[in-house]
Amino acid sequence: RNDYQDDELAQISSSQGRILLTRDCGLLKRNEVTHGYWIRSKRPVEQLQEVVRRFDLVGSTAPFSRCLNCNGDLSSVDKEQVIDQLKDGTREAFSEFRTCRVCGRIYWPGSHYQRMQNLIDRLFGLGGEAFPTIPSD
């Protein structure tokens, strides 16, 4: 969600032991907020870089391992398992697929994947391994 009030954000941060990331200095001054970070940049890509560097997250990133819809874990699946759910162009052009273990959404390394991979490579200097391996069930 992106509609939380400051009180709710502070309470969630406190009760769940989360680090609160914000551009609102006043929010970080609340007593309930024990762990927080003021993001300096106003540009999203720079904000991402800032957070990754500040919390040393490069080594612990796992690109393409979570569902963009529900944040569930993704697992590799054989094409045959999802072929009846694919459009003709996707069915013909791709052979690697993942599904979300929670909502069932299907992913493949299409053009959106490549744009995301390029951004990750640029931001974090990660290797360009195509569709990094995720264990299947």
Coordinates of C-alpha atoms in Angstrom, one line a residue:
R1 CA 0.0 0.0 0.0
N2 CA 1.1 3.6 -0.5
D3 CA -1.7 5.3 1.5
Y4 CA -0.5 4.8 5.1
Q5 CA -0.7 7.7 7.5
D6 CA 2.5 8.6 9.5
D7 CA 1.0 7.1 12.7
E8 CA 0.5 3.8 10.9
L9 CA 4.0 3.7 9.4
A10 CA 5.6 4.4 12.7
Q11 CA 3.5 1.7 14.4
I12 CA 4.3 -0.9 11.7
S13 CA 8.0 -0.1 11.9
S14 CA 8.0 -0.5 15.6
S15 CA 5.8 -3.6 16.0
Q16 CA 7.4 -5.5 13.1
G17 CA 11.0 -4.4 13.8
R18 CA 11.3 -2.8 10.4
I19 CA 13.6 -0.1 9.1
L20 CA 11.5 2.9 8.1
L21 CA 12.8 4.4 4.8
T22 CA 11.4 7.9 4.2
R23 CA 12.0 11.4 2.9
D24 CA 10.0 12.8 5.8
C25 CA 12.4 13.8 8.6
G26 CA 9.5 14.5 11.0
L27 CA 8.4 10.8 10.6
L28 CA 11.8 9.6 11.7
K29 CA 11.6 11.8 14.9
R30 CA 8.7 9.9 16.3
N31 CA 9.5 7.9 19.4
E32 CA 8.1 4.6 18.0
V33 CA 10.6 4.7 15.2
T34 CA 13.7 2.9 16.5
H35 CA 15.3 2.2 13.1
G36 CA 14.9 4.5 10.2
Y37 CA 16.8 6.1 7.4
W38 CA 16.2 9.5 5.6
I39 CA 16.5 9.0 1.9
R40 CA 18.2 12.0 0.4
S41 CA 17.6 11.7 -3.3
K42 CA 14.3 12.5 -4.9
R43 CA 15.0 10.3 -8.0
P44 CA 13.8 6.7 -7.7
V45 CA 16.8 5.0 -9.3
E46 CA 19.2 7.1 -7.1
Q47 CA 17.0 6.2 -4.0
L48 CA 17.5 2.6 -4.8
Q49 CA 21.2 3.0 -5.1
E50 CA 21.3 4.9 -1.9
V51 CA 19.4 2.2 0.1
V52 CA 21.5 -0.6 -1.4
R53 CA 24.7 1.1 -0.5
R54 CA 23.7 2.3 2.9
F55 CA 22.5 -1.2 4.0
D56 CA 25.2 -3.1 2.0
L57 CA 22.6 -5.1 0.1
V58 CA 24.4 -5.9 -3.1
G59 CA 25.5 -9.3 -1.9
S60 CA 22.1 -10.3 -0.6
T61 CA 20.0 -9.3 -3.6
A62 CA 18.0 -12.1 -5.3
P63 CA 16.7 -10.5 -8.6
F64 CA 13.7 -12.3 -10.2
S65 CA 13.0 -14.5 -7.2
R66 CA 9.8 -12.8 -6.0
C67 CA 6.4 -12.2 -7.6
L68 CA 5.8 -8.6 -8.7
N69 CA 2.1 -9.1 -8.0
C70 CA 2.1 -10.6 -4.4
N71 CA 5.8 -10.9 -3.4
G72 CA 5.5 -14.7 -3.2
D73 CA 8.4 -17.0 -4.0
L74 CA 9.0 -18.0 -7.7
S75 CA 9.9 -21.5 -8.8
S76 CA 11.1 -22.8 -12.1
V77 CA 8.6 -24.9 -14.0
D78 CA 8.7 -26.9 -17.2
K79 CA 7.1 -25.2 -20.2
E80 CA 4.7 -28.1 -20.5
Q81 CA 3.2 -27.2 -17.1
V82 CA 2.2 -23.7 -18.2
I83 CA 1.9 -24.0 -22.0
D84 CA -1.9 -23.9 -21.9
Q85 CA -1.8 -20.5 -20.1
L86 CA 0.5 -18.8 -22.6
K87 CA -0.3 -16.6 -25.5
D88 CA 0.9 -17.9 -28.9
G89 CA 3.9 -15.5 -29.2
T90 CA 5.1 -16.3 -25.7
R91 CA 4.6 -20.0 -26.3
E92 CA 6.7 -19.9 -29.4
A93 CA 9.5 -17.5 -28.3
F94 CA 10.4 -18.7 -24.8
S95 CA 11.3 -21.9 -23.1
E96 CA 12.1 -20.8 -19.5
F97 CA 9.3 -20.1 -17.1
R98 CA 8.7 -19.5 -13.4
T99 CA 5.5 -19.4 -11.5
C100 CA 4.6 -17.7 -8.2
R101 CA 3.9 -20.3 -5.5
V102 CA 1.2 -18.0 -4.0
C103 CA -0.8 -16.5 -6.8
G104 CA 0.2 -18.6 -9.7
R105 CA 1.4 -15.8 -12.0
I106 CA 3.7 -16.9 -14.8
Y107 CA 7.0 -15.2 -15.6
W108 CA 9.5 -15.6 -18.5
P109 CA 12.6 -13.6 -19.6
G110 CA 10.9 -11.3 -22.1
S111 CA 11.6 -7.6 -22.9
H112 CA 10.5 -6.4 -19.5
Y113 CA 12.9 -8.8 -17.9
Q114 CA 15.8 -7.6 -20.0
R115 CA 15.1 -3.9 -19.1
M116 CA 15.1 -4.9 -15.4
Q117 CA 18.3 -6.9 -15.8
N118 CA 20.0 -4.0 -17.5
L119 CA 18.9 -1.7 -14.7
I120 CA 20.2 -4.1 -12.0
D121 CA 23.5 -4.5 -13.9
R122 CA 23.9 -0.7 -14.1
L123 CA 23.0 0.0 -10.5
F124 CA 24.8 -2.8 -8.8
G125 CA 27.4 -4.2 -11.2
L126 CA 25.8 -7.7 -10.9
G127 CA 26.6 -10.3 -13.5
G128 CA 24.3 -10.5 -16.5
E129 CA 23.3 -14.2 -16.0
A130 CA 20.2 -14.7 -18.0
F131 CA 17.3 -15.7 -15.8
P132 CA 19.3 -16.8 -12.8
T133 CA 18.7 -20.3 -11.6
I134 CA 16.0 -20.8 -9.0
P135 CA 15.4 -24.3 -7.6
S136 CA 12.3 -26.0 -8.8
D137 CA 10.1 -28.1 -6.5

